[in-house]
């Protein structure tokens, strides 16, 4: 067979002068696509796999991004723009292709081009391996914020870690979670560009030496035990229908030389290669713990590694732009996404003091003005603290700097409050209660000018409890910025049908200004609109029903109420409360086989941390209940329980649009914000929830009458704890609850095995740390309300429409505007396409550094 270079038959319609690398006409896209298949993948259609086609399309789209990316960098360099640096150990970006098609505004053209080539765009989109470089809420929030920052034309660099293995893939075997490594880079990543020319060195271990410099000043030199190279990999982050393409810069660890030459020359070839392997281990794998801190050395190494890379990179940018280091805080607003990057406070001090010979006072002023700190959790087990032993062996110089920061800080505390040793012990950066530890949240608080929580209740609780002493010392630092999510991914990309309906009524301005979606309120009682709304929800449910059948073998009825809880599996999120409801419904039907109840499909998905035994047991319980319920002929289509494996960004996208009911049932005071709650409500699901996190603000926004509220408040939880909580009493006094628990304990759902769920049952009856027993009956009653309301079709539809209409506040665009105004003090810098600006673009003269 003779292979020829790709050639298309026929004429380009209208746009014959389009550049093959940037044009967006359908014919041009087809030509560019086949061109990339040939020149990048080295394939032709007869041999190409679906994945080859995906890659060819990804490169075609990337080509169309590059002009914007390069122009953005050029403008920022030329204007020396003030820049946000978002430091996060996690970025849960999700697949890039679909999002880039939306943001470029070429989804329809590309779909047509693929159709004309007899390819299905949906199938190609499904081929993308998502970069799962995060655990859950915190990592996904970082991704939504990058989308909004670019869409609002704010100069931004996202800094993080290029984990070779992201969050594990979840398999379900015999009802149990099984973890599989996530080899997301296996077939290459078309969205990143390595920039080895900007590599930096990061030191670890060793010792410090004090000396006097030429001016007779006290200086410290750090003599490390090892050095690791950080190689940046850049991914463009395009804003929605703007020319801004910001950069996500992720760092990979490498050995400084491919060989340790000394060892090599001694004939120790394997020893030499070993060092390379050890260095590269640093960025091998994401820690899969969510909300549980573990004092693992490699985790601290990862944190320091990426933070040092990021700060050195910012210093390089300043030097290149010939800005004096005294202006560091004017050039960069650096945000710490939780305490994972909090070591940045000590590292910036070290760089300014030791490497750039600045004095303490100006260096400290710059540092404090540079950083903002976002707290994402109140759970005590999530607060990071590192043992002095580990810390001093890995970062000896940083420990000295932290001691000095602490000493000066506690002097100020004494000055303000006198010698109140209790208070000083509580505020100290060093925890001496039970062994000695560095408290990372304290370092972040002292080293930042602003500290924020992520929902109104969470920020209030931070100030009243976890960070109370800091709040009393510098109240002006504290603020709240309620989380938001990007409507581009979570409505436009995930729910195209709803997007078209809304746009056909009010135009498409709402995609950039979600407050505008309020204008659909006038249609909330319009029968024609309601009819279309219902039809779309039904089609989205049919889609999920097909996915469930395909992945689990369970057939569900799209006309039943889709009741969905998807999120990390955690005791405080109370998936097991939801399962108690499932068992209760099951028992009600069994006791009264003719019971006329609202048919429901309960859908669960989420990963458990591999070492979190109880969470894994909850997954097993869900699957065990599902097995009994789904095959019981008495139950029929009135109740189904399904656990969808491997919850991630890609798998979640069809879920939100298909929900009737969103489960947000955490114990009050435990969920900092939640963001899934927002994605559901935006897509017209009604929420059943507690007064926790952002639920409170969602309820205020959509109206109490359009929200199913139940359960203890934060105050109730505190009071009940104080008066002595006795979970077993609820069990003994409530026959329905007793029956459900007894069934779990007796082996009803475990083929007679009474030991399987015993740890869970004992925990609930004896300790019940998250108060399921107290909230059980109010939850069941509230679910009864849900079932009643669902029967009133018009009422339900009206509530659903009003939920979507009133969710404008929860766009990440609003959240980012608040960060820009309150914390970062940064302005938009619009980018024009080069051709619009000057004849020859930004690249008139060629220079090299
Ligand atoms: C050190 C172990 C560890 C790892 C991750 C501790 C804590 C975390 C994160 C802070 C956990 C997390 O993702 N928190 C979630 O952050 C979301 C975004 O603000 C909130 O919406 C969720 O309520 C919060 O649980």
Short mmCIF file of N, CA and C and ligand atoms in Angstrom, two decimals, residues 90 135-142 145 287-294 299 303 337-340 374-377 379 381-384 386 454 458 483 568 572-573 670-678 693, ligand 1:
data_model
loop_
_atom_site.label_atom_id
_atom_site.label_comp_id
_atom_site.label_asym_id
_atom_site.label_seq_id
_atom_site.Cartn_x
_atom_site.Cartn_y
_atom_site.Cartn_z
N UNK A 90 -2.07 20.11 44.97
CA UNK A 90 -3.01 19.36 44.15
C UNK A 90 -3.70 20.26 43.12
N UNK A 135 -6.85 14.94 45.32
CA UNK A 135 -7.70 14.00 46.05
C UNK A 135 -9.18 14.28 45.89
N UNK A 136 -9.55 15.54 46.05
CA UNK A 136 -10.97 15.87 46.08
C UNK A 136 -11.18 17.36 46.00
N UNK A 137 -11.95 17.88 46.95
CA UNK A 137 -12.42 19.27 46.91
C UNK A 137 -11.33 20.31 46.74
N UNK A 138 -10.26 20.17 47.52
CA UNK A 138 -9.22 21.19 47.47
C UNK A 138 -8.52 21.25 46.12
N UNK A 139 -8.25 20.09 45.55
CA UNK A 139 -7.58 20.04 44.25
C UNK A 139 -8.50 20.51 43.12
N UNK A 140 -9.77 20.13 43.20
CA UNK A 140 -10.71 20.56 42.16
C UNK A 140 -10.97 22.06 42.26
N UNK A 141 -10.99 22.60 43.48
CA UNK A 141 -11.18 24.04 43.64
C UNK A 141 -10.06 24.79 42.94
N UNK A 142 -8.82 24.29 43.09
CA UNK A 142 -7.67 24.94 42.45
C UNK A 142 -7.88 24.97 40.93
N UNK A 145 -10.49 27.54 40.01
CA UNK A 145 -9.95 28.89 40.17
C UNK A 145 -9.02 29.26 39.01
N UNK A 287 -0.01 11.54 47.46
CA UNK A 287 -0.52 10.90 48.68
C UNK A 287 -2.05 10.88 48.65
N UNK A 288 -2.62 9.70 48.78
CA UNK A 288 -4.08 9.58 48.60
C UNK A 288 -4.88 9.89 49.85
N UNK A 289 -4.26 10.47 50.86
CA UNK A 289 -5.01 10.82 52.07
C UNK A 289 -5.72 12.12 51.90
N UNK A 290 -6.94 12.13 52.34
CA UNK A 290 -7.75 13.32 52.26
C UNK A 290 -8.15 13.61 53.70
N UNK A 291 -7.80 14.76 54.20
CA UNK A 291 -8.20 15.16 55.55
C UNK A 291 -7.55 14.33 56.65
N UNK A 292 -6.52 13.57 56.33
CA UNK A 292 -5.76 12.90 57.40
C UNK A 292 -4.30 13.11 57.15
N UNK A 293 -3.66 13.72 58.15
CA UNK A 293 -2.26 14.03 58.00
C UNK A 293 -1.43 12.83 58.44
N UNK A 294 -0.34 12.57 57.73
CA UNK A 294 0.58 11.48 58.09
C UNK A 294 1.98 12.06 58.05
N UNK A 299 6.48 13.11 51.96
CA UNK A 299 5.45 14.14 51.78
C UNK A 299 6.02 15.53 52.08
N UNK A 303 6.50 18.67 49.46
CA UNK A 303 6.01 20.02 49.72
C UNK A 303 7.14 21.03 49.57
N UNK A 337 -2.58 27.26 49.19
CA UNK A 337 -3.79 26.45 49.18
C UNK A 337 -3.68 25.42 50.30
N UNK A 338 -4.23 25.79 51.45
CA UNK A 338 -4.06 25.04 52.69
C UNK A 338 -2.60 25.11 53.16
N UNK A 339 -2.25 24.29 54.14
CA UNK A 339 -0.88 24.39 54.68
C UNK A 339 0.13 23.58 53.88
N UNK A 340 -0.30 22.83 52.89
CA UNK A 340 0.65 21.97 52.17
C UNK A 340 1.83 22.75 51.62
N UNK A 374 -5.23 30.14 52.64
CA UNK A 374 -6.61 29.64 52.65
C UNK A 374 -6.65 28.35 53.46
N UNK A 375 -7.52 28.33 54.47
CA UNK A 375 -7.71 27.12 55.25
C UNK A 375 -8.92 26.36 54.68
N UNK A 376 -8.79 25.03 54.56
CA UNK A 376 -9.88 24.23 53.96
C UNK A 376 -10.48 23.22 54.91
N UNK A 377 -10.05 23.20 56.15
CA UNK A 377 -10.58 22.15 57.01
C UNK A 377 -10.42 22.49 58.49
N UNK A 379 -11.03 19.84 60.66
CA UNK A 379 -10.83 18.53 61.28
C UNK A 379 -9.44 18.46 61.90
N UNK A 381 -7.56 16.05 62.70
CA UNK A 381 -6.63 15.06 62.12
C UNK A 381 -6.02 15.53 60.80
N UNK A 382 -6.54 16.64 60.27
CA UNK A 382 -6.00 17.13 58.99
C UNK A 382 -4.92 18.20 59.19
N UNK A 383 -4.75 18.69 60.41
CA UNK A 383 -3.81 19.80 60.63
C UNK A 383 -2.37 19.29 60.62
N UNK A 384 -1.60 19.81 59.71
CA UNK A 384 -0.25 19.28 59.51
C UNK A 384 0.72 19.76 60.58
N UNK A 386 4.91 18.68 61.76
CA UNK A 386 6.05 17.83 61.45
C UNK A 386 6.96 17.73 62.67
N UNK A 454 -13.45 29.03 53.70
CA UNK A 454 -14.01 28.80 52.37
C UNK A 454 -15.54 28.79 52.32
N UNK A 458 -17.70 28.22 58.01
CA UNK A 458 -16.33 27.74 58.22
C UNK A 458 -15.42 28.87 58.69
N UNK A 483 -16.40 29.47 48.56
CA UNK A 483 -15.97 28.75 47.35
C UNK A 483 -16.96 28.95 46.19
N UNK A 568 -15.63 12.07 48.25
CA UNK A 568 -14.77 11.15 48.98
C UNK A 568 -15.57 10.45 50.07
N UNK A 572 -17.32 11.68 58.32
CA UNK A 572 -18.04 12.92 58.59
C UNK A 572 -19.02 13.27 57.46
N UNK A 573 -18.81 12.72 56.27
CA UNK A 573 -19.73 12.98 55.16
C UNK A 573 -20.96 12.08 55.23
N UNK A 670 -18.58 20.19 60.19
CA UNK A 670 -17.45 19.38 59.74
C UNK A 670 -17.03 19.63 58.28
N UNK A 671 -17.97 19.94 57.43
CA UNK A 671 -17.63 20.14 56.01
C UNK A 671 -17.31 21.62 55.82
N UNK A 672 -16.05 21.91 55.47
CA UNK A 672 -15.65 23.32 55.39
C UNK A 672 -16.58 24.09 54.45
N UNK A 673 -16.75 23.57 53.25
CA UNK A 673 -17.65 24.23 52.31
C UNK A 673 -18.48 23.20 51.54
N UNK A 674 -17.75 22.31 50.85
CA UNK A 674 -18.40 21.48 49.86
C UNK A 674 -18.43 22.27 48.56
N UNK A 675 -18.24 21.58 47.44
CA UNK A 675 -18.38 22.23 46.14
C UNK A 675 -19.26 21.39 45.23
N UNK A 676 -19.36 20.09 45.52
CA UNK A 676 -20.28 19.22 44.79
C UNK A 676 -21.72 19.73 45.00
N UNK A 677 -22.02 20.18 46.22
CA UNK A 677 -23.34 20.74 46.50
C UNK A 677 -23.70 21.82 45.48
N UNK A 678 -22.70 22.63 45.09
CA UNK A 678 -22.94 23.72 44.13
C UNK A 678 -23.19 23.16 42.72
N UNK A 693 -21.23 24.05 56.13
CA UNK A 693 -20.46 24.56 55.00
C UNK A 693 -21.27 25.52 54.15
C1 LIG B 1 -2.48 16.42 55.01
C2 LIG B 1 -3.67 15.62 54.63
C3 LIG B 1 -4.72 16.46 54.01
C4 LIG B 1 -4.96 16.37 52.66
C5 LIG B 1 -5.93 17.15 52.09
C6 LIG B 1 -5.44 17.35 54.78
C7 LIG B 1 -6.40 18.12 54.21
C8 LIG B 1 -6.63 18.03 52.85
C9 LIG B 1 -7.66 18.92 52.21
C10 LIG B 1 -7.72 20.25 52.91
C11 LIG B 1 -8.97 18.23 52.15
C12 LIG B 1 -9.96 18.96 51.29
O1 LIG B 1 -9.99 18.76 50.10
N1 LIG B 1 -10.82 19.78 51.92
C13 LIG B 1 -11.99 20.27 51.23
O2 LIG B 1 -11.73 21.50 50.60
C14 LIG B 1 -12.82 21.89 49.78
C15 LIG B 1 -12.42 23.14 49.02
O3 LIG B 1 -12.33 24.22 49.88
C16 LIG B 1 -14.06 22.09 50.63
O4 LIG B 1 -15.14 22.40 49.79
C17 LIG B 1 -14.37 20.83 51.43
O5 LIG B 1 -15.44 21.07 52.32
C18 LIG B 1 -13.14 20.39 52.20
O6 LIG B 1 -13.38 19.14 52.82
#
